[in-house]
Amino acid sequence: MAIAQTILTQALADEITLVDVNADKLHGEMLDLQHVAAFLPRTKISASVNYSCSFGSDLVIVTAGARQITGESRLNLLQRNLALFSKMIPPLAADSPDTILLIVSNPVDVLTYVAWKLSGFPSNRVIGSGTNLDSSRFRFLIADHLDINAQDVQAYIVGEHGDSSVALWSSISVGGVLILSFLERQQIAYEKQTLAKIHKEVVEGAYEVIKLKGYTFLTSFDWYFSELLPTKSAIDLCIYPIEYRFCF
Ligand SMILES: NC(=O)C1=CN([C@@H]2O[C@H](COP(=O)(O)OP(=O)(O)OC[C@H]3O[C@@H](n4cnc5c(N)ncnc54)[C@H](O)[C@@H]3O)[C@@H](O)[C@H]2O)C=CC1
Ligand SMILES: CC(=O)C(=O)O
């Protein structure tokens, strides 16, 4: 729902269709979104339990499925969400043969591969949210440590979303300056343990939020995915095919 809210409030689409198996929840979510219409640019919002209502979509975002309970790993969701994807992806792909599929459900990297295979789409039209949220957590933690604005920090987490992610330490730049090589050149000491602690907090971030409030919210959709929507004229997001590459 966080993604639908962002698309709505940022006026990124003319039409949003919600699909869920839980009819009551779906109707409630649709009404909730429709009720703020007076404050937002016009967007048509509809909802249905039938996948066919997504017919002809430009972008299909898949967030359906089981989520982690406290302490549970993302990979533990695989069997449940795999079964769901087997039922869901073929009709979604058939109803919107030219769409881009954006996968968010976990384990996201595995399910992106599954969606690619099930859809029969070319790999550049099946995209996972990957490590975008991890990179955002990374940037926040670095900014917090340095007491600066996270938007002035460029830093990337690559690899698999979550537990086995990899921090690209050499990529960290602040205001365009590569920070670790700068410190080394100036012979300014920094603690390797601090770096390890930051990455640990990135990896454990979702677990902590889930323990505290039950789920995490992928709210930063507009920053990293809005370029996928046709209402945006510029494409400046780097998207890499899922075969053995990573997403910055
Ligand atoms: N990749 C990322 O960075 C993130 C991924 N996630 C993942 O997104 C997924 C959803 O998480 P939440 O929204 O918190 O869970 P949620 O439980 O709030 O929503 C999941 C929805 O899927 C629906 N659903 C179940 N089976 C369905 C089917 N066959 N067809 C249509 N809808 C169906 C449920 O009724 C429920 O409303 C989880 O797998 C979670 O781990 C969540 C946050 C970030
Ligand atoms: C749930 C999840 O994958 C995350 O918040 O990172």
PDB file of C-alpha atoms and ligand atoms in Angstrom:
ATOM      1  CA  MET A   1       0.000   0.000   0.000  1.00  0.00           C
ATOM      2  CA  ALA A   2       2.961   2.293   0.614  1.00  0.00           C
ATOM      3  CA  ILE A   3       3.805   2.069  -3.070  1.00  0.00           C
ATOM      4  CA  ALA A   4       0.231   2.875  -4.165  1.00  0.00           C
ATOM      5  CA  GLN A   5       0.201   5.844  -1.795  1.00  0.00           C
ATOM      6  CA  THR A   6       3.455   7.171  -3.233  1.00  0.00           C
ATOM      7  CA  ILE A   7       2.299   6.764  -6.831  1.00  0.00           C
ATOM      8  CA  LEU A   8      -0.864   8.625  -5.909  1.00  0.00           C
ATOM      9  CA  THR A   9       0.662  11.459  -3.926  1.00  0.00           C
ATOM     10  CA  GLN A  10       3.481  12.012  -6.446  1.00  0.00           C
ATOM     11  CA  ALA A  11       0.949  11.931  -9.315  1.00  0.00           C
ATOM     12  CA  LEU A  12       2.981   9.279 -11.130  1.00  0.00           C
ATOM     13  CA  ALA A  13       0.076   7.521 -12.861  1.00  0.00           C
ATOM     14  CA  ASP A  14      -3.319   8.347 -14.364  1.00  0.00           C
ATOM     15  CA  GLU A  15      -4.817   5.094 -13.153  1.00  0.00           C
ATOM     16  CA  ILE A  16      -4.039   2.705 -10.282  1.00  0.00           C
ATOM     17  CA  THR A  17      -5.661  -0.719  -9.977  1.00  0.00           C
ATOM     18  CA  LEU A  18      -5.238  -2.692  -6.769  1.00  0.00           C
ATOM     19  CA  VAL A  19      -5.470  -6.504  -6.776  1.00  0.00           C
ATOM     20  CA  ASP A  20      -5.634  -8.684  -3.655  1.00  0.00           C
ATOM     21  CA  VAL A  21      -7.290 -11.962  -2.626  1.00  0.00           C
ATOM     22  CA  ASN A  22      -8.671 -10.369   0.539  1.00  0.00           C
ATOM     23  CA  ALA A  23     -11.781  -8.619  -0.831  1.00  0.00           C
ATOM     24  CA  ASP A  24     -12.673  -6.646   2.312  1.00  0.00           C
ATOM     25  CA  LYS A  25      -9.161  -5.363   2.911  1.00  0.00           C
ATOM     26  CA  LEU A  26      -8.907  -4.472  -0.775  1.00  0.00           C
ATOM     27  CA  HIS A  27     -12.164  -2.513  -0.744  1.00  0.00           C
ATOM     28  CA  GLY A  28     -11.067  -0.677   2.416  1.00  0.00           C
ATOM     29  CA  GLU A  29      -7.669   0.218   0.911  1.00  0.00           C
ATOM     30  CA  MET A  30      -9.334   1.455  -2.291  1.00  0.00           C
ATOM     31  CA  LEU A  31     -11.799   3.674  -0.384  1.00  0.00           C
ATOM     32  CA  ASP A  32      -9.019   5.026   1.815  1.00  0.00           C
ATOM     33  CA  LEU A  33      -7.030   6.086  -1.259  1.00  0.00           C
ATOM     34  CA  GLN A  34     -10.106   7.485  -3.044  1.00  0.00           C
ATOM     35  CA  HIS A  35     -11.080   9.595  -0.035  1.00  0.00           C
ATOM     36  CA  VAL A  36      -8.032  11.860  -0.402  1.00  0.00           C
ATOM     37  CA  ALA A  37      -8.928  12.684  -4.010  1.00  0.00           C
ATOM     38  CA  ALA A  38      -9.773  16.283  -3.170  1.00  0.00           C
ATOM     39  CA  PHE A  39      -6.176  17.023  -2.186  1.00  0.00           C
ATOM     40  CA  LEU A  40      -4.445  15.313  -5.114  1.00  0.00           C
ATOM     41  CA  PRO A  41      -4.244  15.450  -8.902  1.00  0.00           C
ATOM     42  CA  ARG A  42      -6.868  13.244 -10.558  1.00  0.00           C
ATOM     43  CA  THR A  43      -5.978   9.551 -10.582  1.00  0.00           C
ATOM     44  CA  LYS A  44      -8.547   6.846 -11.257  1.00  0.00           C
ATOM     45  CA  ILE A  45      -8.384   4.216  -8.513  1.00  0.00           C
ATOM     46  CA  SER A  46     -10.050   0.831  -8.863  1.00  0.00           C
ATOM     47  CA  ALA A  47      -9.690  -2.559  -7.184  1.00  0.00           C
ATOM     48  CA  SER A  48     -10.609  -6.162  -7.856  1.00  0.00           C
ATOM     49  CA  VAL A  49      -9.879  -9.688  -6.715  1.00  0.00           C
ATOM     50  CA  ASN A  50      -9.498 -10.664 -10.387  1.00  0.00           C
ATOM     51  CA  TYR A  51      -6.069 -10.290 -11.955  1.00  0.00           C
ATOM     52  CA  SER A  52      -7.755  -9.445 -15.271  1.00  0.00           C
ATOM     53  CA  CYS A  53      -8.556  -5.945 -13.969  1.00  0.00           C
ATOM     54  CA  SER A  54      -4.870  -5.147 -14.535  1.00  0.00           C
ATOM     55  CA  PHE A  55      -5.397  -5.646 -18.292  1.00  0.00           C
ATOM     56  CA  GLY A  56      -3.141  -3.450 -20.451  1.00  0.00           C
ATOM     57  CA  SER A  57      -1.051  -2.061 -17.561  1.00  0.00           C
ATOM     58  CA  ASP A  58       2.150  -0.147 -18.288  1.00  0.00           C
ATOM     59  CA  LEU A  59       3.666  -1.259 -14.993  1.00  0.00           C
ATOM     60  CA  VAL A  60       2.658  -4.195 -12.770  1.00  0.00           C
ATOM     61  CA  ILE A  61       4.119  -4.060  -9.264  1.00  0.00           C
ATOM     62  CA  VAL A  62       3.947  -7.379  -7.416  1.00  0.00           C
ATOM     63  CA  THR A  63       3.933  -7.071  -3.622  1.00  0.00           C
ATOM     64  CA  ALA A  64       1.533  -9.953  -2.899  1.00  0.00           C
ATOM     65  CA  GLY A  65       2.415 -12.779  -0.606  1.00  0.00           C
ATOM     66  CA  ALA A  66       3.642 -13.866   2.763  1.00  0.00           C
ATOM     67  CA  ARG A  67       5.769 -11.504   4.805  1.00  0.00           C
ATOM     68  CA  GLN A  68       8.309 -12.347   7.521  1.00  0.00           C
ATOM     69  CA  ILE A  69       7.333 -12.798  11.119  1.00  0.00           C
ATOM     70  CA  THR A  70       9.784 -11.781  13.858  1.00  0.00           C
ATOM     71  CA  GLY A  71      13.195 -13.390  13.293  1.00  0.00           C
ATOM     72  CA  GLU A  72      12.129 -15.188  10.105  1.00  0.00           C
ATOM     73  CA  SER A  73      14.438 -14.922   7.080  1.00  0.00           C
ATOM     74  CA  ARG A  74      13.253 -13.758   3.674  1.00  0.00           C
ATOM     75  CA  LEU A  75      14.370 -17.045   2.127  1.00  0.00           C
ATOM     76  CA  ASN A  76      11.974 -18.873   4.457  1.00  0.00           C
ATOM     77  CA  LEU A  77       9.082 -17.316   2.503  1.00  0.00           C
ATOM     78  CA  LEU A  78      10.183 -18.927  -0.735  1.00  0.00           C
ATOM     79  CA  GLN A  79       7.927 -21.986  -0.902  1.00  0.00           C
ATOM     80  CA  ARG A  80       4.779 -20.035  -0.020  1.00  0.00           C
ATOM     81  CA  ASN A  81       5.465 -17.183  -2.397  1.00  0.00           C
ATOM     82  CA  LEU A  82       6.663 -19.484  -5.164  1.00  0.00           C
ATOM     83  CA  ALA A  83       3.288 -21.257  -5.126  1.00  0.00           C
ATOM     84  CA  LEU A  84       1.551 -17.894  -5.296  1.00  0.00           C
ATOM     85  CA  PHE A  85       3.736 -16.643  -8.164  1.00  0.00           C
ATOM     86  CA  SER A  86       2.996 -19.791 -10.191  1.00  0.00           C
ATOM     87  CA  LYS A  87      -0.695 -18.880 -10.082  1.00  0.00           C
ATOM     88  CA  MET A  88      -0.332 -15.130 -10.363  1.00  0.00           C
ATOM     89  CA  ILE A  89       2.393 -14.302 -12.896  1.00  0.00           C
ATOM     90  CA  PRO A  90       1.099 -16.179 -15.998  1.00  0.00           C
ATOM     91  CA  PRO A  91      -2.303 -14.400 -16.052  1.00  0.00           C
ATOM     92  CA  LEU A  92      -0.740 -11.023 -15.214  1.00  0.00           C
ATOM     93  CA  ALA A  93       1.733 -11.431 -18.088  1.00  0.00           C
ATOM     94  CA  ALA A  94      -0.978 -12.617 -20.484  1.00  0.00           C
ATOM     95  CA  ASP A  95      -3.235  -9.650 -19.652  1.00  0.00           C
ATOM     96  CA  SER A  96      -0.452  -7.065 -20.014  1.00  0.00           C
ATOM     97  CA  PRO A  97       1.986  -8.530 -22.547  1.00  0.00           C
ATOM     98  CA  ASP A  98       3.895  -5.251 -22.979  1.00  0.00           C
ATOM     99  CA  THR A  99       4.151  -4.355 -19.306  1.00  0.00           C
ATOM    100  CA  ILE A 100       7.171  -4.055 -17.037  1.00  0.00           C
ATOM    101  CA  LEU A 101       6.959  -6.410 -14.063  1.00  0.00           C
ATOM    102  CA  LEU A 102       8.412  -4.939 -10.892  1.00  0.00           C
ATOM    103  CA  ILE A 103       8.832  -7.547  -8.167  1.00  0.00           C
ATOM    104  CA  VAL A 104       8.923  -6.600  -4.486  1.00  0.00           C
ATOM    105  CA  SER A 105       7.700  -9.802  -2.733  1.00  0.00           C
ATOM    106  CA  ASN A 106      10.400 -11.720  -0.883  1.00  0.00           C
ATOM    107  CA  PRO A 107      12.784 -13.356  -1.354  1.00  0.00           C
ATOM    108  CA  VAL A 108      12.841 -10.685  -4.021  1.00  0.00           C
ATOM    109  CA  ASP A 109      15.862 -11.736  -6.062  1.00  0.00           C
ATOM    110  CA  VAL A 110      14.746 -15.357  -6.358  1.00  0.00           C
ATOM    111  CA  LEU A 111      11.164 -14.363  -7.131  1.00  0.00           C
ATOM    112  CA  THR A 112      12.309 -11.887  -9.780  1.00  0.00           C
ATOM    113  CA  TYR A 113      14.048 -14.765 -11.526  1.00  0.00           C
ATOM    114  CA  VAL A 114      10.911 -16.909 -11.123  1.00  0.00           C
ATOM    115  CA  ALA A 115       8.718 -14.118 -12.525  1.00  0.00           C
ATOM    116  CA  TRP A 116      11.060 -13.746 -15.490  1.00  0.00           C
ATOM    117  CA  LYS A 117      10.785 -17.460 -16.272  1.00  0.00           C
ATOM    118  CA  LEU A 118       7.015 -17.631 -15.707  1.00  0.00           C
ATOM    119  CA  SER A 119       6.232 -14.511 -17.726  1.00  0.00           C
ATOM    120  CA  GLY A 120       8.353 -15.354 -20.759  1.00  0.00           C
ATOM    121  CA  PHE A 121       9.209 -11.627 -20.930  1.00  0.00           C
ATOM    122  CA  PRO A 122      12.639 -10.358 -21.982  1.00  0.00           C
ATOM    123  CA  SER A 123      14.869  -9.854 -18.947  1.00  0.00           C
ATOM    124  CA  ASN A 124      14.834  -6.052 -19.281  1.00  0.00           C
ATOM    125  CA  ARG A 125      11.085  -6.071 -18.508  1.00  0.00           C
ATOM    126  CA  VAL A 126      11.306  -8.046 -15.246  1.00  0.00           C
ATOM    127  CA  ILE A 127      12.892  -6.002 -12.494  1.00  0.00           C
ATOM    128  CA  GLY A 128      13.310  -6.637  -8.800  1.00  0.00           C
ATOM    129  CA  SER A 129      13.509  -3.988  -6.106  1.00  0.00           C
ATOM    130  CA  GLY A 130      16.854  -5.647  -5.330  1.00  0.00           C
ATOM    131  CA  THR A 131      19.107  -3.884  -2.865  1.00  0.00           C
ATOM    132  CA  ASN A 132      17.575  -0.435  -3.263  1.00  0.00           C
ATOM    133  CA  LEU A 133      16.142  -0.464   0.241  1.00  0.00           C
ATOM    134  CA  ASP A 134      19.438  -1.787   1.624  1.00  0.00           C
ATOM    135  CA  SER A 135      21.305   1.053  -0.120  1.00  0.00           C
ATOM    136  CA  SER A 136      18.862   3.572   1.308  1.00  0.00           C
ATOM    137  CA  ARG A 137      19.380   2.144   4.812  1.00  0.00           C
ATOM    138  CA  PHE A 138      23.143   2.308   4.185  1.00  0.00           C
ATOM    139  CA  ARG A 139      22.988   5.940   3.099  1.00  0.00           C
ATOM    140  CA  PHE A 140      20.829   6.847   6.090  1.00  0.00           C
ATOM    141  CA  LEU A 141      23.231   5.181   8.548  1.00  0.00           C
ATOM    142  CA  ILE A 142      26.318   6.810   7.000  1.00  0.00           C
ATOM    143  CA  ALA A 143      24.599  10.201   7.006  1.00  0.00           C
ATOM    144  CA  ASP A 144      23.505   9.710  10.591  1.00  0.00           C
ATOM    145  CA  HIS A 145      27.055   8.764  11.601  1.00  0.00           C
ATOM    146  CA  LEU A 146      28.512  11.841   9.876  1.00  0.00           C
ATOM    147  CA  ASP A 147      25.589  14.055  10.908  1.00  0.00           C
ATOM    148  CA  ILE A 148      24.855  15.130   7.339  1.00  0.00           C
ATOM    149  CA  ASN A 149      21.918  14.888   4.919  1.00  0.00           C
ATOM    150  CA  ALA A 150      21.442  11.363   3.482  1.00  0.00           C
ATOM    151  CA  GLN A 151      20.757  12.889   0.075  1.00  0.00           C
ATOM    152  CA  ASP A 152      24.376  14.113   0.010  1.00  0.00           C
ATOM    153  CA  VAL A 153      25.638  10.556   0.452  1.00  0.00           C
ATOM    154  CA  GLN A 154      26.077   8.156  -2.465  1.00  0.00           C
ATOM    155  CA  ALA A 155      26.674   4.607  -1.305  1.00  0.00           C
ATOM    156  CA  TYR A 156      25.602   1.217  -2.566  1.00  0.00           C
ATOM    157  CA  ILE A 157      24.757  -2.196  -1.250  1.00  0.00           C
ATOM    158  CA  VAL A 158      24.862  -4.892  -3.931  1.00  0.00           C
ATOM    159  CA  GLY A 159      24.286  -8.643  -4.187  1.00  0.00           C
ATOM    160  CA  GLU A 160      21.205 -10.283  -2.760  1.00  0.00           C
ATOM    161  CA  HIS A 161      18.667  -8.154  -0.882  1.00  0.00           C
ATOM    162  CA  GLY A 162      19.066  -8.753   2.832  1.00  0.00           C
ATOM    163  CA  ASP A 163      21.238 -11.165   4.758  1.00  0.00           C
ATOM    164  CA  SER A 164      23.998 -11.827   2.205  1.00  0.00           C
ATOM    165  CA  SER A 165      24.216  -8.314   0.795  1.00  0.00           C
ATOM    166  CA  VAL A 166      27.598  -6.721   0.150  1.00  0.00           C
ATOM    167  CA  ALA A 167      28.587  -3.166   1.037  1.00  0.00           C
ATOM    168  CA  LEU A 168      30.614  -1.316  -1.608  1.00  0.00           C
ATOM    169  CA  TRP A 169      32.776   0.652   0.801  1.00  0.00           C
ATOM    170  CA  SER A 170      34.925   2.199  -1.900  1.00  0.00           C
ATOM    171  CA  SER A 171      31.776   3.655  -3.518  1.00  0.00           C
ATOM    172  CA  ILE A 172      30.850   5.881  -0.581  1.00  0.00           C
ATOM    173  CA  SER A 173      31.027   9.492  -1.582  1.00  0.00           C
ATOM    174  CA  VAL A 174      29.869  12.583   0.213  1.00  0.00           C
ATOM    175  CA  GLY A 175      29.177  15.622  -1.934  1.00  0.00           C
ATOM    176  CA  GLY A 176      31.053  13.868  -4.753  1.00  0.00           C
ATOM    177  CA  VAL A 177      34.195  13.096  -2.692  1.00  0.00           C
ATOM    178  CA  LEU A 178      35.126   9.427  -2.296  1.00  0.00           C
ATOM    179  CA  ILE A 179      35.276   9.445   1.444  1.00  0.00           C
ATOM    180  CA  LEU A 180      37.420   6.434   2.380  1.00  0.00           C
ATOM    181  CA  SER A 181      40.169   7.159  -0.138  1.00  0.00           C
ATOM    182  CA  PHE A 182      40.072  10.799   0.987  1.00  0.00           C
ATOM    183  CA  LEU A 183      40.614   9.765   4.623  1.00  0.00           C
ATOM    184  CA  GLU A 184      43.414   7.404   3.607  1.00  0.00           C
ATOM    185  CA  ARG A 185      45.142  10.064   1.482  1.00  0.00           C
ATOM    186  CA  GLN A 186      44.930  12.523   4.365  1.00  0.00           C
ATOM    187  CA  GLN A 187      46.105   9.784   6.753  1.00  0.00           C
ATOM    188  CA  ILE A 188      43.023  10.294   8.883  1.00  0.00           C
ATOM    189  CA  ALA A 189      42.277   7.196  10.940  1.00  0.00           C
ATOM    190  CA  TYR A 190      38.854   5.578  10.814  1.00  0.00           C
ATOM    191  CA  GLU A 191      37.601   2.518  12.601  1.00  0.00           C
ATOM    192  CA  LYS A 192      37.028  -0.605  10.518  1.00  0.00           C
ATOM    193  CA  GLN A 193      34.644  -1.771  13.274  1.00  0.00           C
ATOM    194  CA  THR A 194      32.449   1.260  12.611  1.00  0.00           C
ATOM    195  CA  LEU A 195      32.085   0.184   8.984  1.00  0.00           C
ATOM    196  CA  ALA A 196      31.273  -3.390  10.012  1.00  0.00           C
ATOM    197  CA  LYS A 197      28.692  -2.108  12.491  1.00  0.00           C
ATOM    198  CA  ILE A 198      27.010   0.018   9.823  1.00  0.00           C
ATOM    199  CA  HIS A 199      26.684  -2.947   7.457  1.00  0.00           C
ATOM    200  CA  LYS A 200      25.376  -5.138  10.298  1.00  0.00           C
ATOM    201  CA  GLU A 201      22.716  -2.521  10.981  1.00  0.00           C
ATOM    202  CA  VAL A 202      21.770  -2.478   7.282  1.00  0.00           C
ATOM    203  CA  VAL A 203      21.334  -6.260   7.303  1.00  0.00           C
ATOM    204  CA  GLU A 204      19.475  -6.277  10.605  1.00  0.00           C
ATOM    205  CA  GLY A 205      17.369  -3.205   9.816  1.00  0.00           C
ATOM    206  CA  ALA A 206      14.343  -5.072   8.465  1.00  0.00           C
ATOM    207  CA  TYR A 207      14.447  -7.612  11.314  1.00  0.00           C
ATOM    208  CA  GLU A 208      14.408  -4.817  13.850  1.00  0.00           C
ATOM    209  CA  VAL A 209      11.493  -2.983  12.238  1.00  0.00           C
ATOM    210  CA  ILE A 210       9.515  -6.229  11.882  1.00  0.00           C
ATOM    211  CA  LYS A 211      10.152  -7.040  15.542  1.00  0.00           C
ATOM    212  CA  LEU A 212       8.983  -3.574  16.569  1.00  0.00           C
ATOM    213  CA  LYS A 213       5.988  -2.949  14.294  1.00  0.00           C
ATOM    214  CA  GLY A 214       5.337  -6.161  12.369  1.00  0.00           C
ATOM    215  CA  TYR A 215       6.290  -5.153   8.836  1.00  0.00           C
ATOM    216  CA  THR A 216       8.441  -2.727   6.836  1.00  0.00           C
ATOM    217  CA  PHE A 217       7.167  -0.112   4.458  1.00  0.00           C
ATOM    218  CA  LEU A 218       8.751   0.345   1.010  1.00  0.00           C
ATOM    219  CA  THR A 219       7.956   4.044   0.901  1.00  0.00           C
ATOM    220  CA  SER A 220      10.797   5.386  -1.234  1.00  0.00           C
ATOM    221  CA  PHE A 221       9.269   4.079  -4.463  1.00  0.00           C
ATOM    222  CA  ASP A 222       9.256   7.478  -6.111  1.00  0.00           C
ATOM    223  CA  TRP A 223      12.995   7.932  -5.696  1.00  0.00           C
ATOM    224  CA  TYR A 224      14.061   4.734  -7.358  1.00  0.00           C
ATOM    225  CA  PHE A 225      11.245   3.429  -9.492  1.00  0.00           C
ATOM    226  CA  SER A 226       9.189   6.359 -10.712  1.00  0.00           C
ATOM    227  CA  GLU A 227      11.234   6.452 -13.912  1.00  0.00           C
ATOM    228  CA  LEU A 228       9.523   3.203 -14.905  1.00  0.00           C
ATOM    229  CA  LEU A 229       6.195   4.955 -15.237  1.00  0.00           C
ATOM    230  CA  PRO A 230       5.162   6.428 -18.587  1.00  0.00           C
ATOM    231  CA  THR A 231       4.233   9.789 -17.068  1.00  0.00           C
ATOM    232  CA  LYS A 232       7.928  10.420 -16.431  1.00  0.00           C
ATOM    233  CA  SER A 233       9.785  11.726 -19.441  1.00  0.00           C
ATOM    234  CA  ALA A 234      13.378  11.071 -18.352  1.00  0.00           C
ATOM    235  CA  ILE A 235      14.915   7.697 -17.689  1.00  0.00           C
ATOM    236  CA  ASP A 236      17.969   8.163 -15.517  1.00  0.00           C
ATOM    237  CA  LEU A 237      17.696   5.055 -13.377  1.00  0.00           C
ATOM    238  CA  CYS A 238      20.220   2.330 -14.195  1.00  0.00           C
ATOM    239  CA  ILE A 239      18.467  -0.995 -14.611  1.00  0.00           C
ATOM    240  CA  TYR A 240      20.450  -4.113 -15.246  1.00  0.00           C
ATOM    241  CA  PRO A 241      19.123  -7.406 -16.575  1.00  0.00           C
ATOM    242  CA  ILE A 242      18.811 -10.035 -13.888  1.00  0.00           C
ATOM    243  CA  GLU A 243      21.380 -12.354 -15.428  1.00  0.00           C
ATOM    244  CA  TYR A 244      24.409 -12.132 -13.143  1.00  0.00           C
ATOM    245  CA  ARG A 245      24.370  -8.383 -12.758  1.00  0.00           C
ATOM    246  CA  PHE A 246      23.412  -6.114  -9.949  1.00  0.00           C
ATOM    247  CA  CYS A 247      21.175  -3.122  -9.578  1.00  0.00           C
ATOM    248  CA  PHE A 248      22.535   0.250  -8.463  1.00  0.00           C
TER     249      PHE A 248
HETATM  250  N1  LIG B   1      11.867  -6.099  -1.494  1.00  0.00           N
HETATM  251  C1  LIG B   1      11.709  -5.264  -0.469  1.00  0.00           C
HETATM  252  O1  LIG B   1      12.517  -4.358  -0.263  1.00  0.00           O
HETATM  253  C2  LIG B   1      10.519  -5.458   0.415  1.00  0.00           C
HETATM  254  C3  LIG B   1       9.757  -6.588   0.264  1.00  0.00           C
HETATM  255  N2  LIG B   1       8.661  -6.800   1.052  1.00  0.00           N
HETATM  256  C4  LIG B   1       7.916  -8.035   0.799  1.00  0.00           C
HETATM  257  O2  LIG B   1       6.664  -7.715   0.188  1.00  0.00           O
HETATM  258  C5  LIG B   1       5.715  -8.744   0.498  1.00  0.00           C
HETATM  259  C6  LIG B   1       4.438  -8.129   1.060  1.00  0.00           C
HETATM  260  O3  LIG B   1       4.717  -7.531   2.308  1.00  0.00           O
HETATM  261  P1  LIG B   1       3.585  -6.709   3.084  1.00  0.00           P
HETATM  262  O4  LIG B   1       2.935  -5.746   2.150  1.00  0.00           O
HETATM  263  O5  LIG B   1       4.179  -6.208   4.344  1.00  0.00           O
HETATM  264  O6  LIG B   1       2.557  -7.905   3.410  1.00  0.00           O
HETATM  265  P2  LIG B   1       0.979  -7.797   3.628  1.00  0.00           P
HETATM  266  O7  LIG B   1       0.597  -9.063   4.356  1.00  0.00           O
HETATM  267  O8  LIG B   1       0.605  -6.488   4.221  1.00  0.00           O
HETATM  268  O9  LIG B   1       0.391  -7.822   2.161  1.00  0.00           O
HETATM  269  C7  LIG B   1       0.455  -8.945   1.344  1.00  0.00           C
HETATM  270  C8  LIG B   1      -0.855  -9.027   0.610  1.00  0.00           C
HETATM  271  O10 LIG B   1      -0.783 -10.075  -0.347  1.00  0.00           O
HETATM  272  C9  LIG B   1      -2.109 -10.540  -0.489  1.00  0.00           C
HETATM  273  N3  LIG B   1      -2.130 -11.820  -1.202  1.00  0.00           N
HETATM  274  C10 LIG B   1      -1.857 -13.050  -0.723  1.00  0.00           C
HETATM  275  N4  LIG B   1      -2.028 -13.963  -1.702  1.00  0.00           N
HETATM  276  C11 LIG B   1      -2.417 -13.289  -2.821  1.00  0.00           C
HETATM  277  C12 LIG B   1      -2.750 -13.666  -4.159  1.00  0.00           C
HETATM  278  N5  LIG B   1      -2.715 -14.951  -4.544  1.00  0.00           N
HETATM  279  N6  LIG B   1      -3.111 -12.717  -5.042  1.00  0.00           N
HETATM  280  C13 LIG B   1      -3.165 -11.422  -4.651  1.00  0.00           C
HETATM  281  N7  LIG B   1      -2.863 -10.998  -3.415  1.00  0.00           N
HETATM  282  C14 LIG B   1      -2.493 -11.920  -2.505  1.00  0.00           C
HETATM  283  C15 LIG B   1      -2.610 -10.631   0.949  1.00  0.00           C
HETATM  284  O11 LIG B   1      -4.030 -10.713   1.018  1.00  0.00           O
HETATM  285  C16 LIG B   1      -2.055  -9.348   1.544  1.00  0.00           C
HETATM  286  O12 LIG B   1      -2.993  -8.294   1.473  1.00  0.00           O
HETATM  287  C17 LIG B   1       6.412  -9.690   1.497  1.00  0.00           C
HETATM  288  O13 LIG B   1       6.929 -10.809   0.790  1.00  0.00           O
HETATM  289  C18 LIG B   1       7.541  -8.824   2.042  1.00  0.00           C
HETATM  290  O14 LIG B   1       8.607  -9.599   2.545  1.00  0.00           O
HETATM  291  C19 LIG B   1       8.253  -5.875   1.977  1.00  0.00           C
HETATM  292  C20 LIG B   1       8.978  -4.722   2.178  1.00  0.00           C
HETATM  293  C21 LIG B   1      10.191  -4.429   1.429  1.00  0.00           C
HETATM  294  C1  LIG B   2      10.971  -6.785   4.251  1.00  0.00           C
HETATM  295  C2  LIG B   2      12.232  -6.439   3.586  1.00  0.00           C
HETATM  296  O1  LIG B   2      12.707  -7.151   2.727  1.00  0.00           O
HETATM  297  C3  LIG B   2      12.943  -5.261   4.014  1.00  0.00           C
HETATM  298  O2  LIG B   2      12.376  -4.374   4.666  1.00  0.00           O
HETATM  299  O3  LIG B   2      14.149  -5.166   3.736  1.00  0.00           O
END
